[in-house]
Coordinates of C-alpha atoms and ligand atoms in Angstrom, one line a residue:
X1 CA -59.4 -38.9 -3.7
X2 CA -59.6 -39.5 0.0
X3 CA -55.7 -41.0 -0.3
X4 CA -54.8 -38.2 -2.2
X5 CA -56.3 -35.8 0.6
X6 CA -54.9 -37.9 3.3
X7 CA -52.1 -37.9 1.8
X8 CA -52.1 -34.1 1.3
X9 CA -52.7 -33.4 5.0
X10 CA -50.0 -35.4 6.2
X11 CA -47.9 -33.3 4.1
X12 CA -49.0 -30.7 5.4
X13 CA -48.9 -31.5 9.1
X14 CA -45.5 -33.1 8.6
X15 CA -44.3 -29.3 7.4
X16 CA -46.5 -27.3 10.0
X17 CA -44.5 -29.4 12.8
X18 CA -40.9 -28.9 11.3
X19 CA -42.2 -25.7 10.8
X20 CA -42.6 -25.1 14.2
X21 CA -39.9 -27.5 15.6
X22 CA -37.3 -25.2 17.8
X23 CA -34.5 -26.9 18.9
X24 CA -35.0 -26.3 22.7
X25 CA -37.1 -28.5 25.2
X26 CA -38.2 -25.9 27.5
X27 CA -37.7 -22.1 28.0
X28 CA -38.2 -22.2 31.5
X29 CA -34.3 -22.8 32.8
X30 CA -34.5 -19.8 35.5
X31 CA -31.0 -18.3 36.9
X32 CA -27.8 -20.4 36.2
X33 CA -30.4 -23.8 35.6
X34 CA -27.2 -26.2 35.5
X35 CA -23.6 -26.3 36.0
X36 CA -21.2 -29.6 35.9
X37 CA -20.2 -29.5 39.4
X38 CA -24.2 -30.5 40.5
X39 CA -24.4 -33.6 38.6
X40 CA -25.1 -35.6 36.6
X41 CA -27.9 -32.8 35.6
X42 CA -29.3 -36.0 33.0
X43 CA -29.1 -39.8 32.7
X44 CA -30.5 -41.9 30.4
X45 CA -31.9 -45.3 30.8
X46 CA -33.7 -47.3 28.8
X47 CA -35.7 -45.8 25.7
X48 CA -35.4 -42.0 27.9
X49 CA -33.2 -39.7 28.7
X50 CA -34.0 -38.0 32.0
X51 CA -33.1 -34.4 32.9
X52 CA -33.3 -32.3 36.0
X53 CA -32.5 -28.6 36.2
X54 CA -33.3 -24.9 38.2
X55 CA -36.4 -23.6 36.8
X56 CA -39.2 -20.4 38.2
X57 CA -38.6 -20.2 41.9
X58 CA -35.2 -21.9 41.7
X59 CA -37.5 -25.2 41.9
X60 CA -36.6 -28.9 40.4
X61 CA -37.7 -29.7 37.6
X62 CA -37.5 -32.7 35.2
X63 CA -37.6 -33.6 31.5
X64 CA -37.9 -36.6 29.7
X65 CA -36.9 -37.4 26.1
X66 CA -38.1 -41.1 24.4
X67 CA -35.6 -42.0 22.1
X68 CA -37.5 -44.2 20.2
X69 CA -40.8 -42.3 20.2
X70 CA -39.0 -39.1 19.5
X71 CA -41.2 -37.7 22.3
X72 CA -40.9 -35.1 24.9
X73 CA -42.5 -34.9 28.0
X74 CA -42.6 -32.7 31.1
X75 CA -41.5 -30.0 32.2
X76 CA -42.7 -31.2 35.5
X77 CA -42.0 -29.4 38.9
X78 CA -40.6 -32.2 41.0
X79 CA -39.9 -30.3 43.9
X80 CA -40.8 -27.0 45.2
X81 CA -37.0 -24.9 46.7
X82 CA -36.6 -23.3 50.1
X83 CA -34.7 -20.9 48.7
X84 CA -37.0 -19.5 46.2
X85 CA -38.5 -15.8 45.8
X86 CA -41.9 -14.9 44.6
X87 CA -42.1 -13.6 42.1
X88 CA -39.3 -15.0 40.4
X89 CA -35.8 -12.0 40.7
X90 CA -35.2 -10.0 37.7
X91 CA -31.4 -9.7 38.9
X92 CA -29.5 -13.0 38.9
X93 CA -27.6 -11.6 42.2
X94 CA -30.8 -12.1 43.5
X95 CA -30.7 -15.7 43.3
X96 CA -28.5 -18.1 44.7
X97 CA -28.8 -21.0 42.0
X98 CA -26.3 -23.2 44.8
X99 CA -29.1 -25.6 44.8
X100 CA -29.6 -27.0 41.6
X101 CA -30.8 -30.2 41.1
X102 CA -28.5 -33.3 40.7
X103 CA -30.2 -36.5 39.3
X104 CA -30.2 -39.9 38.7
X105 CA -32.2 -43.2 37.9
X106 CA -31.6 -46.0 40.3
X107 CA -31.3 -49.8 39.3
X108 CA -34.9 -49.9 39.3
X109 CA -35.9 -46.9 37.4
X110 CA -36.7 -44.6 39.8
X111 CA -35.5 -40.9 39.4
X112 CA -34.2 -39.3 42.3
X113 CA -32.9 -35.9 42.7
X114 CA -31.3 -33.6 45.3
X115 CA -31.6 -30.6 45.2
X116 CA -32.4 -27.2 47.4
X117 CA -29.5 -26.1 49.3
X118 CA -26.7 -23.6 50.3
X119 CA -25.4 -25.5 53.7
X120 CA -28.8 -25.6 55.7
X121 CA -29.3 -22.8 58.5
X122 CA -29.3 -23.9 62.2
X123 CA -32.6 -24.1 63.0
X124 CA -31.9 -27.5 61.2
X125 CA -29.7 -28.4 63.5
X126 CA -25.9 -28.6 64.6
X127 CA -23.7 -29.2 61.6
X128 CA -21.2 -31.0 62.9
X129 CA -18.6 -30.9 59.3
X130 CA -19.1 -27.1 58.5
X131 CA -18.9 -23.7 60.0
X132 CA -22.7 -22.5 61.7
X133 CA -24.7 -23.6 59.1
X134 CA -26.7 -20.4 57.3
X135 CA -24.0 -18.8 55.0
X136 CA -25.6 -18.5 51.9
X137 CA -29.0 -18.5 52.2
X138 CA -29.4 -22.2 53.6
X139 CA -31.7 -24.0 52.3
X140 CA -32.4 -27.4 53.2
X141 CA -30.8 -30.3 50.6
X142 CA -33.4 -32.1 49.9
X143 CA -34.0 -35.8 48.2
X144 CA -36.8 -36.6 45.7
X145 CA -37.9 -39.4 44.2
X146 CA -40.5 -40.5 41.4
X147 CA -43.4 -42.2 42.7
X148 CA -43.1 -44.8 40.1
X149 CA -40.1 -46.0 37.9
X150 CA -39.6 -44.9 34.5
X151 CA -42.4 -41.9 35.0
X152 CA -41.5 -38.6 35.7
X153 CA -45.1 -36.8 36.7
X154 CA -44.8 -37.9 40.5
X155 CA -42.6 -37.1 43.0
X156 CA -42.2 -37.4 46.8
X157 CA -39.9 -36.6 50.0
X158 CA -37.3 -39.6 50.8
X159 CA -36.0 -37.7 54.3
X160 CA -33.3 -40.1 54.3
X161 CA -29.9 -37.2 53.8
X162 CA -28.5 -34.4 55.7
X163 CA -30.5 -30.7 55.1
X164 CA -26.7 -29.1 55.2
X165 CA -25.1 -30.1 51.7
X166 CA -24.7 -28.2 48.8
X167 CA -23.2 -29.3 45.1
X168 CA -24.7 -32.6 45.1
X169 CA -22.8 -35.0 42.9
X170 CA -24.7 -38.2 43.0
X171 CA -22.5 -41.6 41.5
X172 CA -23.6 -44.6 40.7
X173 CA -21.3 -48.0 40.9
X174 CA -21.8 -51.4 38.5
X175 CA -23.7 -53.4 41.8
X176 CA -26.1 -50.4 42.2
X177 CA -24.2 -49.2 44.9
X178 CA -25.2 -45.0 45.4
X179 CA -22.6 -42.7 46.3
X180 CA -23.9 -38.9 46.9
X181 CA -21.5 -36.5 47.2
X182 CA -21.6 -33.2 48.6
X183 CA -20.3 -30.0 50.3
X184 CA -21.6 -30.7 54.1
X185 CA -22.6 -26.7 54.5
X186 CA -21.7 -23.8 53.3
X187 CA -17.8 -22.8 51.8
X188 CA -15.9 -23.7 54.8
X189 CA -17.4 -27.3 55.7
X190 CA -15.9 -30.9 54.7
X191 CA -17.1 -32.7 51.1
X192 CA -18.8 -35.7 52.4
X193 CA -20.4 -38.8 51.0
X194 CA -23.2 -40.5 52.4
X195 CA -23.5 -44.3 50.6
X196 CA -26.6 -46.1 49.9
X197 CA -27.1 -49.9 49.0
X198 CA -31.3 -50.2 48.6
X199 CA -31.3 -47.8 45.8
X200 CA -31.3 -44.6 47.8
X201 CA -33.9 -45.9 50.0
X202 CA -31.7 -45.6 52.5
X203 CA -28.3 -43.9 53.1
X204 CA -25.5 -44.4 55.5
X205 CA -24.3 -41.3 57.6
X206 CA -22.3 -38.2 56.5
X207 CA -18.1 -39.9 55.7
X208 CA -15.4 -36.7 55.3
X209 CA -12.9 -37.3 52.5
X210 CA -11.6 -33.6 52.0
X211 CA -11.4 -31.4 55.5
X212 CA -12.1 -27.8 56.1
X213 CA -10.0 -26.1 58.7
X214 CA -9.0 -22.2 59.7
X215 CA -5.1 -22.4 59.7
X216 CA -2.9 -21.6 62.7
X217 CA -2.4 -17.3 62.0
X218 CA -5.9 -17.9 62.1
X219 CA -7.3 -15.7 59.1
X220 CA -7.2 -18.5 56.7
X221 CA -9.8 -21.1 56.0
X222 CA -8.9 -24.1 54.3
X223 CA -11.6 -25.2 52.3
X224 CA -12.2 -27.2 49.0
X225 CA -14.3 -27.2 45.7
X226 CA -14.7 -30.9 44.3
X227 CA -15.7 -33.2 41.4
X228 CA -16.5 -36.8 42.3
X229 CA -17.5 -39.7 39.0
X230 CA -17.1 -43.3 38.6
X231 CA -13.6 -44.5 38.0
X232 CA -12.5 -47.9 36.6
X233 CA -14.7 -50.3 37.9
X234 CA -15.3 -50.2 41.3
X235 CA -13.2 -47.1 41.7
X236 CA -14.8 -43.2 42.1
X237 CA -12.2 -40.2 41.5
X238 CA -11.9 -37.3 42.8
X239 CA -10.7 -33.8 41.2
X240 CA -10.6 -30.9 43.4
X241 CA -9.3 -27.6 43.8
X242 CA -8.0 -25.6 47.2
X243 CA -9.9 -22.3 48.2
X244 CA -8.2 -20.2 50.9
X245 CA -11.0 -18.1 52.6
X246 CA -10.6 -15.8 55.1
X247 CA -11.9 -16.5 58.9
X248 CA -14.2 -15.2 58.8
X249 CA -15.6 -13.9 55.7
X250 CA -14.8 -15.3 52.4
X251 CA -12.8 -14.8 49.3
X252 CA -13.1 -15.7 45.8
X253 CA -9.6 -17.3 45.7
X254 CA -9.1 -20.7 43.8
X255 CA -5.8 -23.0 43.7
X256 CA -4.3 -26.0 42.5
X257 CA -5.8 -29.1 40.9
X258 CA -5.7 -32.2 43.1
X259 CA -6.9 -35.7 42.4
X260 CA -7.2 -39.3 44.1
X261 CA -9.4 -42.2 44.1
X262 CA -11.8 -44.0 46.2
X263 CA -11.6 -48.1 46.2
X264 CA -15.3 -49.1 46.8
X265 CA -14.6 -52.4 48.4
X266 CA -13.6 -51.0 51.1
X267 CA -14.2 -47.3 50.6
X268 CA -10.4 -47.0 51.2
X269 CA -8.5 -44.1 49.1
X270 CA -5.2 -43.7 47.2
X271 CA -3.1 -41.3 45.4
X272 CA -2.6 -41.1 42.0
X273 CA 0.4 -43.0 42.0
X274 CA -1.2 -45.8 43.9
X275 CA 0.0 -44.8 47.7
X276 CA -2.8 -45.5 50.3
X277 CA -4.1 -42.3 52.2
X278 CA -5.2 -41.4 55.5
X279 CA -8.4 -39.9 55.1
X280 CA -9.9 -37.0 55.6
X281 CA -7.8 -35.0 53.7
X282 CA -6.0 -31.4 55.0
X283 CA -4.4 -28.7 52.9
X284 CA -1.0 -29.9 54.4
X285 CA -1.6 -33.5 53.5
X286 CA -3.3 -32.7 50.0
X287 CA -0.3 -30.8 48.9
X288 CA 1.8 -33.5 50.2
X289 CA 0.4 -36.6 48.6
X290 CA -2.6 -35.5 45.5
X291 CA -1.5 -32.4 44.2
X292 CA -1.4 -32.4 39.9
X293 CA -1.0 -28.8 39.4
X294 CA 0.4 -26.0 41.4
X295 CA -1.1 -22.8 40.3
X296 CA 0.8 -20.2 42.3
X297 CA -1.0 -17.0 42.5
X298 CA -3.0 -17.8 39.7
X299 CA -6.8 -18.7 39.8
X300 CA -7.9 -22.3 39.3
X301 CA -11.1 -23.3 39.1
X302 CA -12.8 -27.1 39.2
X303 CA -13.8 -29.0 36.1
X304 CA -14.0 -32.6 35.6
X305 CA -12.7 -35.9 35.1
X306 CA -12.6 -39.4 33.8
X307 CA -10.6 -42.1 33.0
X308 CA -9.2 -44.5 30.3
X309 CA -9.0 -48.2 30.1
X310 CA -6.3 -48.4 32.3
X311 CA -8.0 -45.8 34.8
X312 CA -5.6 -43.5 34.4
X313 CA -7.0 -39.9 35.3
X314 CA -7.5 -37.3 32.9
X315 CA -8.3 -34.1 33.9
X316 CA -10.1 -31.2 32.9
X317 CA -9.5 -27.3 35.1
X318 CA -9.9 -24.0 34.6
X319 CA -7.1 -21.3 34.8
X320 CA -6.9 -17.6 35.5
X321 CA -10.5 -16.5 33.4
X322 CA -11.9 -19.6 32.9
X323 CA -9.6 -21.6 30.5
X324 CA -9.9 -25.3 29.7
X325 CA -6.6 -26.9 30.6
X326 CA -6.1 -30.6 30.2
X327 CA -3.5 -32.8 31.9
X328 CA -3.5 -36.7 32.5
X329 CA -1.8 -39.0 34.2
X330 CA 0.5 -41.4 32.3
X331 CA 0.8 -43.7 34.9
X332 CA 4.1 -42.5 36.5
X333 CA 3.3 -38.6 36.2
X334 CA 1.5 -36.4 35.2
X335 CA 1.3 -34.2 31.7
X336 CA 2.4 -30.5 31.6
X337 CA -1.3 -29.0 31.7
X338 CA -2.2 -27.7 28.1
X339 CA -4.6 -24.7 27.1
X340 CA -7.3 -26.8 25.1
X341 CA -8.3 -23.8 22.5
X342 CA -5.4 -22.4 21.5
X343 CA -7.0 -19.3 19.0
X344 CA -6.5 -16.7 22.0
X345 CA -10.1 -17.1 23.9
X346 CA -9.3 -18.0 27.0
X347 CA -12.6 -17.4 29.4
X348 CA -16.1 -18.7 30.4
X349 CA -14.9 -22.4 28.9
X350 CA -16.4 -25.5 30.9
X351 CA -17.4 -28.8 29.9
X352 CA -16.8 -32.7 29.9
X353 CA -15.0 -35.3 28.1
X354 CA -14.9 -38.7 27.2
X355 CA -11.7 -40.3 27.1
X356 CA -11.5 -43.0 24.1
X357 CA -7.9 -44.2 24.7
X358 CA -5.1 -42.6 27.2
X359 CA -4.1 -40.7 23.8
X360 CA -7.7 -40.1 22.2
X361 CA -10.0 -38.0 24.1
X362 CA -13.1 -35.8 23.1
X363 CA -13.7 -32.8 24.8
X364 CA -17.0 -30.9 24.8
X365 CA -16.9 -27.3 25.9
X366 CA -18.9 -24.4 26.4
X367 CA -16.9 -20.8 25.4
X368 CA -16.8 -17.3 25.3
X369 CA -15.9 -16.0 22.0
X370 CA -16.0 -12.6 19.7
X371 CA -19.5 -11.4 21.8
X372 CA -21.2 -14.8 21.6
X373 CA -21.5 -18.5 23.2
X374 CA -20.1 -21.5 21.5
X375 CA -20.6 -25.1 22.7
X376 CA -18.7 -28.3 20.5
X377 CA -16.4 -30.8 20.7
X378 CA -12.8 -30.5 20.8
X379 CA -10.5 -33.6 19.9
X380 CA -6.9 -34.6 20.7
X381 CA -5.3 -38.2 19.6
X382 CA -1.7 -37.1 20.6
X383 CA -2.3 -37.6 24.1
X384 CA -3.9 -34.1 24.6
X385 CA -0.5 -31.8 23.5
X386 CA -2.4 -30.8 20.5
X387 CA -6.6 -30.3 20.2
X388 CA -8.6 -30.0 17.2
X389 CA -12.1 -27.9 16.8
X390 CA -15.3 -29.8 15.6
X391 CA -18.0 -27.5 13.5
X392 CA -20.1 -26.2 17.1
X393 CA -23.0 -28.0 18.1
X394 CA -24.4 -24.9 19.2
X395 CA -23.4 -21.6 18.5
X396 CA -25.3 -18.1 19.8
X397 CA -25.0 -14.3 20.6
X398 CA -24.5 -12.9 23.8
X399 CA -23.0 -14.6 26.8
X400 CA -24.3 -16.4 30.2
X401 CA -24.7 -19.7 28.5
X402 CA -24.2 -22.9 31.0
X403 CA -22.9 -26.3 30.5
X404 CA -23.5 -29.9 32.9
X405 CA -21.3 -32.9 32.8
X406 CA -22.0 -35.4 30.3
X407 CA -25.2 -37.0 30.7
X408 CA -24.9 -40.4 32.4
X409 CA -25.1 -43.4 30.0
X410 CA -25.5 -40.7 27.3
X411 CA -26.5 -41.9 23.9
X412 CA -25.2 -40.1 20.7
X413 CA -29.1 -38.5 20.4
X414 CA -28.7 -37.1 23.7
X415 CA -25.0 -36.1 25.5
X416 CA -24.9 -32.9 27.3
X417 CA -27.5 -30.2 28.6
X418 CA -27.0 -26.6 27.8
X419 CA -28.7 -23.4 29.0
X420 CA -28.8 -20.4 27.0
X421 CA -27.6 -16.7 28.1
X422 CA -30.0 -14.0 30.2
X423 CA -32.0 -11.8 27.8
X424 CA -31.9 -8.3 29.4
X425 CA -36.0 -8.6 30.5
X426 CA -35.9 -11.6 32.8
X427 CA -34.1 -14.9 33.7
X428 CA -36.0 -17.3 32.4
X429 CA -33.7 -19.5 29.7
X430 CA -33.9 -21.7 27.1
X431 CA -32.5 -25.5 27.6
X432 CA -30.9 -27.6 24.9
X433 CA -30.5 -31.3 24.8
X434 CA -27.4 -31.4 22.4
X435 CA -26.7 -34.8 20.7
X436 CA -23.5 -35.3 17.9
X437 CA -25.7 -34.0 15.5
X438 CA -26.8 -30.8 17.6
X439 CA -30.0 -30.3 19.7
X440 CA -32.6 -32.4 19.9
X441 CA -35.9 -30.9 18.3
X442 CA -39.2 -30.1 20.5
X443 CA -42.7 -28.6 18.6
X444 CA -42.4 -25.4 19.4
X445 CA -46.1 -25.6 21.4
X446 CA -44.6 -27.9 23.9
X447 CA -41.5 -26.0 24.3
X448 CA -43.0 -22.6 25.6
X449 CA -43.4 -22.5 29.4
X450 CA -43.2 -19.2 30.7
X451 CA -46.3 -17.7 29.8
X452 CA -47.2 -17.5 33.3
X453 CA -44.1 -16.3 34.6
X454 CA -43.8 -13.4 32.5
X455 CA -47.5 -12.1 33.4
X456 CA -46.6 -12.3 37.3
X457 CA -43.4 -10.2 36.6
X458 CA -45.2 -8.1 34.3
X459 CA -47.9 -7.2 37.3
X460 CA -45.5 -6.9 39.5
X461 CA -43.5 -4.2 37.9
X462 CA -40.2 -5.7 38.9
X463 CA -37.4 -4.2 36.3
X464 CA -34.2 -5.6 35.3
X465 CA -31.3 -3.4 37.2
X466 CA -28.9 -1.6 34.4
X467 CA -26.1 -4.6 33.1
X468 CA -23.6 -2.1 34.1
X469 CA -24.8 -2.0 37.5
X470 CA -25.3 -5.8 37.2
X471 CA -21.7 -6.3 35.9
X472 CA -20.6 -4.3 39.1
X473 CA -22.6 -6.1 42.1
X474 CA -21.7 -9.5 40.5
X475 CA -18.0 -7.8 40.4
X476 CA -18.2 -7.2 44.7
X477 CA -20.0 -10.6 45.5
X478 CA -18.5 -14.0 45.8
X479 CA -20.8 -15.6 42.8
X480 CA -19.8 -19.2 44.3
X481 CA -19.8 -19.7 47.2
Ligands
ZN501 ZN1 -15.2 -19.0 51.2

């Protein structure tokens, strides 16, 4: 009898949990939580999979999957954002979302993150790679890191990088060598590393690899948006694209795909064809010795990159609205960019890709189609002229969904973090841990975090501006800047 009842309530609480299984881990994503060019926004190591993202506030905050336990934990609020409004915008113009978090676990488990910035503001000091710091609404970049390895409920201050970066891009070599990447100020400033050998304990100064510069008829700013991963062994690429601002001001123009590579013995650079360069980088240089992919007047917008056993690039950009367009480099040239979806969408795509052989590569994308979201893999083994679509991993109405770079060391549980679109009340939004069979399942009672949130903004009365009017502000302002 007692079997049988024992029996019967594990039945039962076996249902009641897939009963209330959803297949988000958290609903607090706030704003635009992640985007592939702060990254990686996960890593996994070990039996976890780590992930940091914007929540309330435009704050850090981290996740943590166990693979083997199946078991969630966190969200927990690693670090708290200069940037952040209380109570939490209704109106994503309202929020800068520049300083999401970038993360990774270091050779001894500890997570770090960076985080918190849109170029600093000069009460920090002279910032001596950018325009006066303060464009944007500064910020202060910021490094975290857990008090303890593998453990993600305690965090502290490691005051160890510059305040004026934004887009931080942390990579990781084979000898635990840590290479953190970022945009030293606002748009017109140089992309930087800073390079760390005692597990970010430490970090060596600011290094320019791609220069900023207003142009002789002074009126136009050279500046640069850029994606920075590990190469073929001790090797780190870099994709990038050109954006001519205006002096001063700024502009929403984007051009040209670029792309060259760092040797990390002796942090030297080449082209893609092998020819040493003279760093940092200007526009007149750039278009002279790295330039894939000359777009004309046409928009092009950064996406990613990664190589193939012979470390030959491929490369992943965005054209005029936001199409995926893939080319790689064959080892003398390289390939005549191709539109990845060819059924006539052709906006809002984004995403990552892991390249199996120099002709087989696996492309997961985020995508606008027919009034909702899609996000799945895409597939080409002719050397990317051709792609085919995989059933979607995820696929839901409305728009506004976001996408991060493959997770580092991702497992085929966990791959890629997701965000899902504004609903018209507020901006809080549900994240997705998408694996190769779809997201990764939470009980639905650990999921839920906004509880809070949503009675602070329903006290203060704050409502949602109009989409229309929404549509038209985000329309006059430079959403990236
Ligand atoms: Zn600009």
């Amino acid at each position: 009898m007692l079997a049988k009842l024992l029996l019967a309530s594990v039945v039962l609480a076996d249902t009641a949990v897939r009963a209330e299984s959803v297949d988000y881990f958290t609903d607090n994503g706030f704003g635009n939580p992640l985007s592939t060019i702060h990254h990686p926004s996960g890593e996994h190591f070990k039996d976890s999979t780590y992930i940091a993202y914007q929540g309330p506030h435009e704050d850090a905050y981290v996740c943590a999957y166990n693979q083997a336990s199946k078991k969630w934990s966190g969200p927990v609020l690693a670090g708290v954002s200069p940037m952040g409004k209380t109570p939490d915008p209704v109106d994503n113009n309202e929020v800068d979302n520049h300083g999401k978090p970038a993360m990774m676990v270091d050779s001894k488990g500890y997570i770090h993150v960076a985080f918190g910035a849109h170029g600093g503001n000069p009460m920090l000091g002279k910032n001596a790679f950018g325009t006066p710091a303060g464009f944007g609404r500064g910020g202060k970049l910021t490094h975290l890191v857990s008090k303890n390895p593998e453990d993600i409920s305690s965090w502290k201050v490691l005051d160890n990088i510059s305040p004026f970066g934004t887009y931080p891009q942390f990579v990781q070599m084979d000898d635990g060598d840590i290479y953190l990447f970022y945009r030293h100020g606002s748009h017109q400033s140089d992309w930087v590393y800073q390079k760390s050998s005692d597990d970010g304990r430490t970090f060596a100064p600011p290094v320019s690899v791609l220069k900023h510069k207003v142009q002789a008829n002074g009126t136009l700013h050279d500046a640069w948006y850029a994606w920075f991963a590990k190469g073929r062994g001790d090797t780190i690429t870099a994709s990038y694209i050109y954006h001519p601002c205006s002096y001063p001001g700024h502009t929403k123009a984007r051009l040209n795909v670029y792309y060259m590579k760092m040797n990390c013995a002796d942090d030297s650079w080449e082209n893609a064809a092998g020819e040493k360069l003279t760093m940092s980088v200007t526009k007149e240089y750039a278009d002279q010795e790295t330039l894939i992919f000359k777009s004309g007047d046409k928009r092009c917008n950064h996406g990613t990159c990664r190589v193939d056993q012979e470390g030959h690039p491929h490369v992943l950009f965005r054209y005029g609205a936001g199409q995926a367009r893939y080319t790689r480099w064959t080892g003398s040239a390289w390939t005549e960019p191709v539109a990845v979806i060819s059924d006539g969408s052709y906006g809002g795509q984004d995403g990552d890709m892991i390249v199996d052989s120099p002709t087989n590569v696996r492309m997961v994308l985020m995508r606008n189609i027919d009034g909702r979201n899609e996000v799945g893999w895409w597939n080409t083994t002719d050397g990317g002229k051709t792609w085919a679509k995989e059933t979607p991993l995820l696929s839901r109405p409305g728009g506004g969904f976001e996408i991060g770079a493959l997770i580092e060391n991702y497992t085929p549980e966990g791959m890629v973090v997701v965000s899902e679109g504004r609903v018209p009340e507020h901006l809080y939004r549900k994240m997705y841990l998408l694996g190769k069979d779809g997201p990764v399942q939470r009980p639905a009672e650990e999921a839920s975090h906004i509880q809070k949130q949503l009675e602070i903004l329903k006290k203060s009365g704050d409502k949602p501006t109009p989409k229309t009017d929404r549509a038209a502000k985000k329309a006059n302002k430079g959403d990236d800047e």
